mmCIF file of C-alpha atoms and ligand atoms in Angstrom:
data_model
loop_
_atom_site.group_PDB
_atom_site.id
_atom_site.type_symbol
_atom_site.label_atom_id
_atom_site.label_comp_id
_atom_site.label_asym_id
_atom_site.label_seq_id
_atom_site.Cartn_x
_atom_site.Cartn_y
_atom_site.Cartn_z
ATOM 1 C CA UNK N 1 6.836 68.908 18.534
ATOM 2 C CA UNK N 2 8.732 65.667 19.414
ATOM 3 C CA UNK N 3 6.725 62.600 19.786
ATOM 4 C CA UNK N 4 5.360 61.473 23.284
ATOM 5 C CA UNK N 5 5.172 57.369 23.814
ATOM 6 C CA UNK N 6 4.042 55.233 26.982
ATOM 7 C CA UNK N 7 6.772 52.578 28.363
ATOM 8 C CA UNK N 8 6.048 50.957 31.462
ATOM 9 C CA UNK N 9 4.064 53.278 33.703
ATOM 10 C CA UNK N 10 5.685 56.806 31.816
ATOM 11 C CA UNK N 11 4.861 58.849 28.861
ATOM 12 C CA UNK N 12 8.563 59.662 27.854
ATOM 13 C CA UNK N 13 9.943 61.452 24.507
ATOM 14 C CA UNK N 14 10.352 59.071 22.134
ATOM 15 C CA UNK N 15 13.996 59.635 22.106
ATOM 16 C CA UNK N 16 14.579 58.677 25.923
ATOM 17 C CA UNK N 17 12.303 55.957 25.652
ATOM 18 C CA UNK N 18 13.724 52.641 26.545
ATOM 19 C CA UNK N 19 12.966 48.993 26.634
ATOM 20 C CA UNK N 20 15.099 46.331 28.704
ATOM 21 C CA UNK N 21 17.471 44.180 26.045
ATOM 22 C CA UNK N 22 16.303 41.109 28.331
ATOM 23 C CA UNK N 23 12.358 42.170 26.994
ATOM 24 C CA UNK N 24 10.671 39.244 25.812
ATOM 25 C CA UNK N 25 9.543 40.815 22.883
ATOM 26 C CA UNK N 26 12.970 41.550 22.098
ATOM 27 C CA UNK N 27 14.569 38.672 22.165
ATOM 28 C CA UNK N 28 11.695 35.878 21.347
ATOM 29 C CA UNK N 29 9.033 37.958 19.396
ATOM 30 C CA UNK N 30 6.908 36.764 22.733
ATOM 31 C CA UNK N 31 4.463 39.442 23.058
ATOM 32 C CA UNK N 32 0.867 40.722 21.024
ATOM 33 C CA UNK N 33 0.057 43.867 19.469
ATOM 34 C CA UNK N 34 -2.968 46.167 18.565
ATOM 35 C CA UNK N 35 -3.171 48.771 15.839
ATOM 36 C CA UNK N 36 -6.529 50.929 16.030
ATOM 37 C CA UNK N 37 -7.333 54.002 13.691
ATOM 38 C CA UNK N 38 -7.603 56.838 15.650
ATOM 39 C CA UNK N 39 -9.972 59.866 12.973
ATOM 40 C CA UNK N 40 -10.567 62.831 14.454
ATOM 41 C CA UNK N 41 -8.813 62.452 18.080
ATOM 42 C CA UNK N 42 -11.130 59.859 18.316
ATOM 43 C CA UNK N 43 -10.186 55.483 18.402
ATOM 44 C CA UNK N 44 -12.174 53.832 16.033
ATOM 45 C CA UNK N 45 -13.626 49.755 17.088
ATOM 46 C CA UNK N 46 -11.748 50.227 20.399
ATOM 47 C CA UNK N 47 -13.619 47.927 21.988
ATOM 48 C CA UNK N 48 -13.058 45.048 19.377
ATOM 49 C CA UNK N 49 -9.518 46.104 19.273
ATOM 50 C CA UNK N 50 -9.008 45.520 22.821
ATOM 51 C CA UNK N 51 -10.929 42.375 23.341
ATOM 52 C CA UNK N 52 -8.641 41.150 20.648
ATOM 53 C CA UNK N 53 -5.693 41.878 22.336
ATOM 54 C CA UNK N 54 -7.287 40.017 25.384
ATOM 55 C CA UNK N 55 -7.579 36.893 23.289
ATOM 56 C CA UNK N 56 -4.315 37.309 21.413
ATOM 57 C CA UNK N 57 -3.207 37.744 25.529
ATOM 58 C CA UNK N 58 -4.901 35.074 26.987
ATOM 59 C CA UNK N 59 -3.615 32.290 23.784
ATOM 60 C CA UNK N 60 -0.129 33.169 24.805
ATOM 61 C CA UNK N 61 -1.009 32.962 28.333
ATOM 62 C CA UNK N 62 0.666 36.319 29.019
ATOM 63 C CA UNK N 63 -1.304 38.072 32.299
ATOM 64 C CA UNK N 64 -3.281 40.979 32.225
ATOM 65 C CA UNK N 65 -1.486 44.365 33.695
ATOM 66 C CA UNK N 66 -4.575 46.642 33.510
ATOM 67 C CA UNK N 67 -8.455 46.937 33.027
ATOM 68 C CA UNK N 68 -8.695 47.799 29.714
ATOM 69 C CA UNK N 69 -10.535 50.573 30.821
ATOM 70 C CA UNK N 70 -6.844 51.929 32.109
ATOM 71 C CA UNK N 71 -5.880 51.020 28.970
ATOM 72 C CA UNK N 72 -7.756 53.245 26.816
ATOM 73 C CA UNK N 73 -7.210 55.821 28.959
ATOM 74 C CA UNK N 74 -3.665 55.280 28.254
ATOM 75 C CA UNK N 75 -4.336 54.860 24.522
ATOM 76 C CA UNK N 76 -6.084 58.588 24.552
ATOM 77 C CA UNK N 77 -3.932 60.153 26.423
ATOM 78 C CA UNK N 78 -0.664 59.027 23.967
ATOM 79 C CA UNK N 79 -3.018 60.350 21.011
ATOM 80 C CA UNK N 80 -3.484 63.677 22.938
ATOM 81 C CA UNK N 81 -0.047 64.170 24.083
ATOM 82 C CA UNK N 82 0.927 63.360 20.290
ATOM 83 C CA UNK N 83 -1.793 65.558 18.690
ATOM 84 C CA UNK N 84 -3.297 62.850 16.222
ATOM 85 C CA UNK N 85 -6.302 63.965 14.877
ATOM 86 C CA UNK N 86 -6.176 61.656 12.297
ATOM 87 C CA UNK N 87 -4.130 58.457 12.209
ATOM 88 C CA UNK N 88 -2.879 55.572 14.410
ATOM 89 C CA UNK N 89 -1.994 53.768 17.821
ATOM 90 C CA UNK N 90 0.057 50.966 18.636
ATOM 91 C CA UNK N 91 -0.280 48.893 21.605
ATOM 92 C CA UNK N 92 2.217 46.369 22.406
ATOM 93 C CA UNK N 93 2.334 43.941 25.247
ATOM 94 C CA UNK N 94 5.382 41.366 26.006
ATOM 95 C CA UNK N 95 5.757 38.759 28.441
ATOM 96 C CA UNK N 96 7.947 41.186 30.408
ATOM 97 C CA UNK N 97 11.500 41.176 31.381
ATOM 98 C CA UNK N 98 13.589 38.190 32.465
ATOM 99 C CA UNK N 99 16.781 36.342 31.877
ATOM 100 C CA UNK N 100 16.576 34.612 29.144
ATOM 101 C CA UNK N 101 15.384 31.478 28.892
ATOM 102 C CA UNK N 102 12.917 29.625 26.614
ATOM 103 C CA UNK N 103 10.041 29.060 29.519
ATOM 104 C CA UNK N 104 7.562 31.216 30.698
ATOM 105 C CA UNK N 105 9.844 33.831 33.038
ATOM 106 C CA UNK N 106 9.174 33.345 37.314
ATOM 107 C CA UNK N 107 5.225 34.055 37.888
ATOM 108 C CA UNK N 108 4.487 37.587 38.783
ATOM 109 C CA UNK N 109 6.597 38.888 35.992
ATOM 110 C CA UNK N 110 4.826 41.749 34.526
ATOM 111 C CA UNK N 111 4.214 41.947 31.260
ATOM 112 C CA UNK N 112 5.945 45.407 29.052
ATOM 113 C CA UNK N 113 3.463 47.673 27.945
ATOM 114 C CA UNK N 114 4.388 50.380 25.126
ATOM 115 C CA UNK N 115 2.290 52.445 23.396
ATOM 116 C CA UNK N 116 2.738 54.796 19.965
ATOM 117 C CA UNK N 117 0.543 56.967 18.105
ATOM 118 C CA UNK N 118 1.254 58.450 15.035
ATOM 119 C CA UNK N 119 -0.427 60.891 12.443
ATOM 120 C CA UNK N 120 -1.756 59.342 8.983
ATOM 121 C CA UNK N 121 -2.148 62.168 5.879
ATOM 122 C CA UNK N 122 -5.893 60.653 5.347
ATOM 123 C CA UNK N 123 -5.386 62.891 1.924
ATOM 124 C CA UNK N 124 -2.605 60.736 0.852
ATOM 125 C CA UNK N 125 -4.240 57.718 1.578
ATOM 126 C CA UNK N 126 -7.542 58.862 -0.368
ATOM 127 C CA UNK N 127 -4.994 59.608 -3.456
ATOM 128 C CA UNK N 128 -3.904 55.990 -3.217
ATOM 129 C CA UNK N 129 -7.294 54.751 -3.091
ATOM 130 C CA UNK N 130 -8.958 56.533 -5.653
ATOM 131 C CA UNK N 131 -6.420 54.930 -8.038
ATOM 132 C CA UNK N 132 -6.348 51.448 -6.535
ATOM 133 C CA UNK N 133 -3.207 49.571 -5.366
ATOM 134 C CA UNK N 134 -1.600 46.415 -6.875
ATOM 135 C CA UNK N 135 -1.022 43.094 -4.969
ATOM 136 C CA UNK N 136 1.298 40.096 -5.426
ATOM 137 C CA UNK N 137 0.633 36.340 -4.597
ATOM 138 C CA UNK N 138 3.557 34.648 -2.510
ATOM 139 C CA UNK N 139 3.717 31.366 -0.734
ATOM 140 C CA UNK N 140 2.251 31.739 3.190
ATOM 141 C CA UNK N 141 4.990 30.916 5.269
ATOM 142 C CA UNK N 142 4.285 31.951 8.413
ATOM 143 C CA UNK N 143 3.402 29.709 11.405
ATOM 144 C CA UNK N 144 -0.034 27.750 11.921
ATOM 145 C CA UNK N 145 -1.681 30.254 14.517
ATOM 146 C CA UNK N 146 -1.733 33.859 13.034
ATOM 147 C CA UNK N 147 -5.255 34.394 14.623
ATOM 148 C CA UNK N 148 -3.072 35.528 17.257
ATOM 149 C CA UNK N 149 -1.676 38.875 16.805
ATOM 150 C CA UNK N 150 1.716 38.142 17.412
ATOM 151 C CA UNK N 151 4.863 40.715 17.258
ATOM 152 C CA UNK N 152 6.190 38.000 15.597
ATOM 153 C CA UNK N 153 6.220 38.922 11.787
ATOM 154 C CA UNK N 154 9.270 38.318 9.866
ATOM 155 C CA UNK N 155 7.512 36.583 7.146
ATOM 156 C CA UNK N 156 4.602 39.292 7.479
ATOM 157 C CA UNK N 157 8.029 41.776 6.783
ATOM 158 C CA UNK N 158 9.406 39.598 3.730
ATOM 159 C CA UNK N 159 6.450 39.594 2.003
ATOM 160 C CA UNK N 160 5.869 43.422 2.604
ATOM 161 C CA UNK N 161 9.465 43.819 1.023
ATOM 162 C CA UNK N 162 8.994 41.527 -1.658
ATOM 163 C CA UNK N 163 6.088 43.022 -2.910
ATOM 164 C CA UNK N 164 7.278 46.840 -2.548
ATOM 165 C CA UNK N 165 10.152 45.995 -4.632
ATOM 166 C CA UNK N 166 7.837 44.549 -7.206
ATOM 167 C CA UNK N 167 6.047 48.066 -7.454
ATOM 168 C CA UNK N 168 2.861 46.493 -5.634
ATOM 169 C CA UNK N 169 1.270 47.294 -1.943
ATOM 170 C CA UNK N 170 0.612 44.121 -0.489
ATOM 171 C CA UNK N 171 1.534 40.746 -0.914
ATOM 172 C CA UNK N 172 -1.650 37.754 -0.681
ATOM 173 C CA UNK N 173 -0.489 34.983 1.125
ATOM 174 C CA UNK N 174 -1.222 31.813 -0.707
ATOM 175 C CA UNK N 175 -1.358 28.471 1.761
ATOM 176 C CA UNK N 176 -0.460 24.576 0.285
ATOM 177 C CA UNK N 177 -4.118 24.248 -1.514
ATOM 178 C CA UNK N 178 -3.176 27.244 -3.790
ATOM 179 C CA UNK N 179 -5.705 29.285 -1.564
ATOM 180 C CA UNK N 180 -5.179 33.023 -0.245
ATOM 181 C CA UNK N 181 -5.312 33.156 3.232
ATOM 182 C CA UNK N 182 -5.031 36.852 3.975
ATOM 183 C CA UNK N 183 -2.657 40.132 2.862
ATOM 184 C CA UNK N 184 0.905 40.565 5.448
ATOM 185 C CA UNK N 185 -0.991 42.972 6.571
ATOM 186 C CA UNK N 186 -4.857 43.277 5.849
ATOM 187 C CA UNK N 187 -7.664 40.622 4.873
ATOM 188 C CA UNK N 188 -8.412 39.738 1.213
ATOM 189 C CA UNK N 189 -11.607 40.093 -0.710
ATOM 190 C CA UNK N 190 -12.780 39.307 -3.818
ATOM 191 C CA UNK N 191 -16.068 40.137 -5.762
ATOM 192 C CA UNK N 192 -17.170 37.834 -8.162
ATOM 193 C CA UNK N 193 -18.366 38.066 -11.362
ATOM 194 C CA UNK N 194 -22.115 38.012 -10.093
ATOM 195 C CA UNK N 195 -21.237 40.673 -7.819
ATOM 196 C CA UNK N 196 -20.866 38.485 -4.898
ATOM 197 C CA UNK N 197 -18.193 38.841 -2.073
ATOM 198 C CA UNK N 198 -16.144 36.314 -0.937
ATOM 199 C CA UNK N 199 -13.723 36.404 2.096
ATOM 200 C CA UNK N 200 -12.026 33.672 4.005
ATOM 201 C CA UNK N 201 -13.887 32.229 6.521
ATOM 202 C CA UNK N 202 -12.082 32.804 10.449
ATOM 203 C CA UNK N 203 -10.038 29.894 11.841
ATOM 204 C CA UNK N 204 -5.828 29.659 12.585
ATOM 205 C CA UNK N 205 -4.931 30.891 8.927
ATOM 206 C CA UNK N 206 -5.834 34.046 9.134
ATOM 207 C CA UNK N 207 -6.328 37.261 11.687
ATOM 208 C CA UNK N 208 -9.877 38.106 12.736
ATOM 209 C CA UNK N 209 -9.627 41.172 11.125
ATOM 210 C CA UNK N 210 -11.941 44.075 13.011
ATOM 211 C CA UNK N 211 -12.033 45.805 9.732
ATOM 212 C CA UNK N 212 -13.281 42.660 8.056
ATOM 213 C CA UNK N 213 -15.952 42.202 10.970
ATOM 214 C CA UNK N 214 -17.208 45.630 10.709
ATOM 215 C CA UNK N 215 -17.428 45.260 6.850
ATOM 216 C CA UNK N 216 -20.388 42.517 7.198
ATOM 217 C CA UNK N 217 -22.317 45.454 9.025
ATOM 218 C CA UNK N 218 -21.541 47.338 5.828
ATOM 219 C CA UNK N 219 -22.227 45.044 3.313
ATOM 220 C CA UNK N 220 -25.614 43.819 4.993
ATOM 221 C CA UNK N 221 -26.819 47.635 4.977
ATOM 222 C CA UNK N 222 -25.894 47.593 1.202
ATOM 223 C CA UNK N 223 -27.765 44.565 0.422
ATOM 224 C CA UNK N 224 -24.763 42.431 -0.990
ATOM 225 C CA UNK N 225 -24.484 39.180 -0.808
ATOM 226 C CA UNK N 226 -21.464 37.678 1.093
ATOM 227 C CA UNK N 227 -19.657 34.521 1.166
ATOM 228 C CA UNK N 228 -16.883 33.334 3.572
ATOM 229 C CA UNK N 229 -15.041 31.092 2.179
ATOM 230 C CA UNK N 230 -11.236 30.356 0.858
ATOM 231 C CA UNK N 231 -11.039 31.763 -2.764
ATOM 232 C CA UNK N 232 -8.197 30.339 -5.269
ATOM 233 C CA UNK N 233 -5.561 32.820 -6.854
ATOM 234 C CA UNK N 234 -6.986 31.968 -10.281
ATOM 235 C CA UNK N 235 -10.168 32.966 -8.794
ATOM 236 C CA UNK N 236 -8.393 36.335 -7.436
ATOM 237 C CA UNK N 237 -6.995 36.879 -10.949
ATOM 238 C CA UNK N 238 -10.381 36.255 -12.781
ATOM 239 C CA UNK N 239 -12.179 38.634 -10.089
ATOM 240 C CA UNK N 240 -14.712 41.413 -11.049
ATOM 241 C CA UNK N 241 -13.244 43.261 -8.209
ATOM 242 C CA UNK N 242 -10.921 43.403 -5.073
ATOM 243 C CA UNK N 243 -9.737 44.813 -2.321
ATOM 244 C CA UNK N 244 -7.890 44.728 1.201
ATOM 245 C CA UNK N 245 -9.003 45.547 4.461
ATOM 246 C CA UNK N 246 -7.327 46.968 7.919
ATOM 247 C CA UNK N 247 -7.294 49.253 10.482
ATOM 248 C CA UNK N 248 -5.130 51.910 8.861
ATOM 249 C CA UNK N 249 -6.478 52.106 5.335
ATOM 250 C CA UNK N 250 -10.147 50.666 5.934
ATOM 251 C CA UNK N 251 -11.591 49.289 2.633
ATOM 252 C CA UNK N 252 -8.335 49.762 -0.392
ATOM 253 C CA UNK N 253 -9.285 48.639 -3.966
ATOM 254 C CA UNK N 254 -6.840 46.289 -5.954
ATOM 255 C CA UNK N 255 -6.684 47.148 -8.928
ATOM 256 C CA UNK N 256 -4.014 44.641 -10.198
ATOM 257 C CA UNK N 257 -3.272 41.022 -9.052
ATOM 258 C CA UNK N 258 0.160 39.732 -10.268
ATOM 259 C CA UNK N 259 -0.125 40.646 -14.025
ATOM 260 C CA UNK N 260 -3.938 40.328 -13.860
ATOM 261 C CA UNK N 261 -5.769 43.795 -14.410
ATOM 262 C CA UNK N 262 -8.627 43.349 -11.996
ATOM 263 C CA UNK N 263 -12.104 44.741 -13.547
ATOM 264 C CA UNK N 264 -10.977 47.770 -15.687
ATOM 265 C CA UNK N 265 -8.393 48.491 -13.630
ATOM 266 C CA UNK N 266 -9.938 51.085 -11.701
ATOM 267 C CA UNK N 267 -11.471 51.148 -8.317
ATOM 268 C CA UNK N 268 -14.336 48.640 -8.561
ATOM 269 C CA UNK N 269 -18.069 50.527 -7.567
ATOM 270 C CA UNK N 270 -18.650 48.049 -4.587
ATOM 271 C CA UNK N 271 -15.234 48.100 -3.043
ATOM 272 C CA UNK N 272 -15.392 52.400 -3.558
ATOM 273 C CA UNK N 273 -18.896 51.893 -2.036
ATOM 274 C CA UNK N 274 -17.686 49.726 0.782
ATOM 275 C CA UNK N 275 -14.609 52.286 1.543
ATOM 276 C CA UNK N 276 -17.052 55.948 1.464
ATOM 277 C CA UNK N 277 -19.456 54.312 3.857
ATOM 278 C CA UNK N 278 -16.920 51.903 6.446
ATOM 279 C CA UNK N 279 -16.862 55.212 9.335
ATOM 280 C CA UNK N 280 -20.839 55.318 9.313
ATOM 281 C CA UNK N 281 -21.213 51.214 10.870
ATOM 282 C CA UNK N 282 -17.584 51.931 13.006
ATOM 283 C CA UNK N 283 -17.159 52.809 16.581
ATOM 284 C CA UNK N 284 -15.665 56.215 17.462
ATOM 285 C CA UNK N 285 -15.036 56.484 21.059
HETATM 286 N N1 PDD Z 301 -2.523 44.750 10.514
HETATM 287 N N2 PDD Z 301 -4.296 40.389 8.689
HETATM 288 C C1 PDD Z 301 -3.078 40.727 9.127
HETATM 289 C C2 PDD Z 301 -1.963 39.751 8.974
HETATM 290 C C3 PDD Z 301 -2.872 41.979 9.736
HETATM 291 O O1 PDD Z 301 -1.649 42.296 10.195
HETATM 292 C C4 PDD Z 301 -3.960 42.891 9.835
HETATM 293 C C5 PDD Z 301 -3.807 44.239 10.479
HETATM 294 C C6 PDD Z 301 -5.206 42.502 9.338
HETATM 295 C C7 PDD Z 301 -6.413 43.389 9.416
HETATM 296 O O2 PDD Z 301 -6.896 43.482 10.729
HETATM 297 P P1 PDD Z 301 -7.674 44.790 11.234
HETATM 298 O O3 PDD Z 301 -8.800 44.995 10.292
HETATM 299 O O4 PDD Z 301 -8.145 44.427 12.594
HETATM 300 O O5 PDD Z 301 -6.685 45.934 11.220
HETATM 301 C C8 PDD Z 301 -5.336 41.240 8.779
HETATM 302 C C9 PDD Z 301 -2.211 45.960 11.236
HETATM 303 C C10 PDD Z 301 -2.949 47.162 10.731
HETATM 304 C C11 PDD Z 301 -0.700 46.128 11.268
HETATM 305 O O6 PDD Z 301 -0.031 45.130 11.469
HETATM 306 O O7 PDD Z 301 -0.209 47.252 11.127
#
């Protein structure tokens, strides 16, 4: 079955589908995204997904096409049409189409909506967990607001590269203060040697991750003590435990930092812990 996606108003084959060369998105990066997990047909934290993408929307002072109750209609009916029962959908919104020009484009140009879905082999995924993945520290060099969820992520992509040609999953993003902000594409954690988590605390440095949100519903049920805060990379190398968070692979254990075995080099118990229970304090909608 070929894949279905929404452009502008249609649900085409993916093979027709088409975006204008003059898109914004195409040709300045000037446009937000959304990536929610959808597990059996069903979105998971919709609702904080979408009112991110309002706020991601509303910092780039792009205007709003659609209720986002027309949106996740849209969203479920690209996950129907595409038959994920387990897996993902992207939502992308651009300033629209327009000559181009630095400025904003004439008022009342609408923005360009496209959404994706695509199946995620959950089995896979558990493999890769119950093994743990390896991460590598790299200078953050991306630009001073990625609270917003930009499109634009060519740094997010060099890292990504960098550290998949280094045999490791995700790269840590280390700011001037020798700090780790976040993953390219997840939030970090780190468990102390008491047992204690730590996680960045939200401002402009990092992405207000919904998986990280969520995650304080989990670790409150469990008891554990939290603290949000920057962490150090020799902190991340001396850690008890770690692990990443995000929408499409929910709580992953590091097992490796650089050349530092983390713990025993297994799965640590409280990230595993963290990971089986995550879908009991989500939304399914
Ligand atoms: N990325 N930080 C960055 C830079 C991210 O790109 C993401 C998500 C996260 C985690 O956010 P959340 O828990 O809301 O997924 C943190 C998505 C999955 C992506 O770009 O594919």
């Amino acid at each position: 079955m070929g894949r279905i996606v929404y452009v502008n108003g249609r649900y085409v084959p993916l093979e027709h589908a088409m975006v204008s060369v003059e898109d914004r998105g195409y040709q300045f990066a000037d446009g937000v995204y959304e990536v929610c997990e959808v597990r059996a047909g069903r979105l998971i934290d919709e609702r904080r997904h979408l009112a991110r993408l309002v706020r991601s929307l509303d910092e780039l002072r792009v205007a709003h096409l659609m209720s986002l109750a027309a949106l996740g209609i849209i969203l479920r009916e690209v996950v129907r049409r595409n038959r994920v029962h387990d897996g993902l959908v992207y939502v992308q919104v651009t300033r629209g189409v327009a000559r181009r020009d630095h400025p904003f484009p004439p008022a009342g140009t609408k923005p360009a909506l496209v959404v994706t879905a695509r199946p995620i082999d959950l089995a896979a995924n558990e493999r890769v967990a119950a093994e743990g993945v390896a991460v590598i520290t790299l200078p953050d060099e991306r630009w001073a607001r990625v609270d917003i969820k930009s499109i634009s992520l060519l740094p997010n992509v060099l890292a990504k590269q960098a550290a998949r040609e280094q045999g490791a999953r995700e790269a840590w993003l280390v700011d001037r203060d020798g700090k780790i902000t976040e993953g390219s594409s997840s939030n970090a954690w780190i468990v102390d040697r008491d047992g204690k988590l730590i996680t960045r605390s939200l401002d402009h440095a990092i992405l207000a991750g919904i998986t990280r949100a969520v995650l304080f519903n989990v670790i409150r049920a469990h008891g554990l003590s939290l603290e949000e805060r920057a962490f150090t990379v020799e902190e991340a190398h001396q850690a008890r435990e770690a692990f990443v968070t995000s929408a499409t692979q929910a709580v992953m254990p590091v097992v490796r930092i650089d050349d530092h075995v983390i713990g025993n080099g297994a799965p640590g118990l409280i990230a595993s812990a963290l990971r089986r229970d995550y879908h009991d304090h989500a939304e399914a909608t």
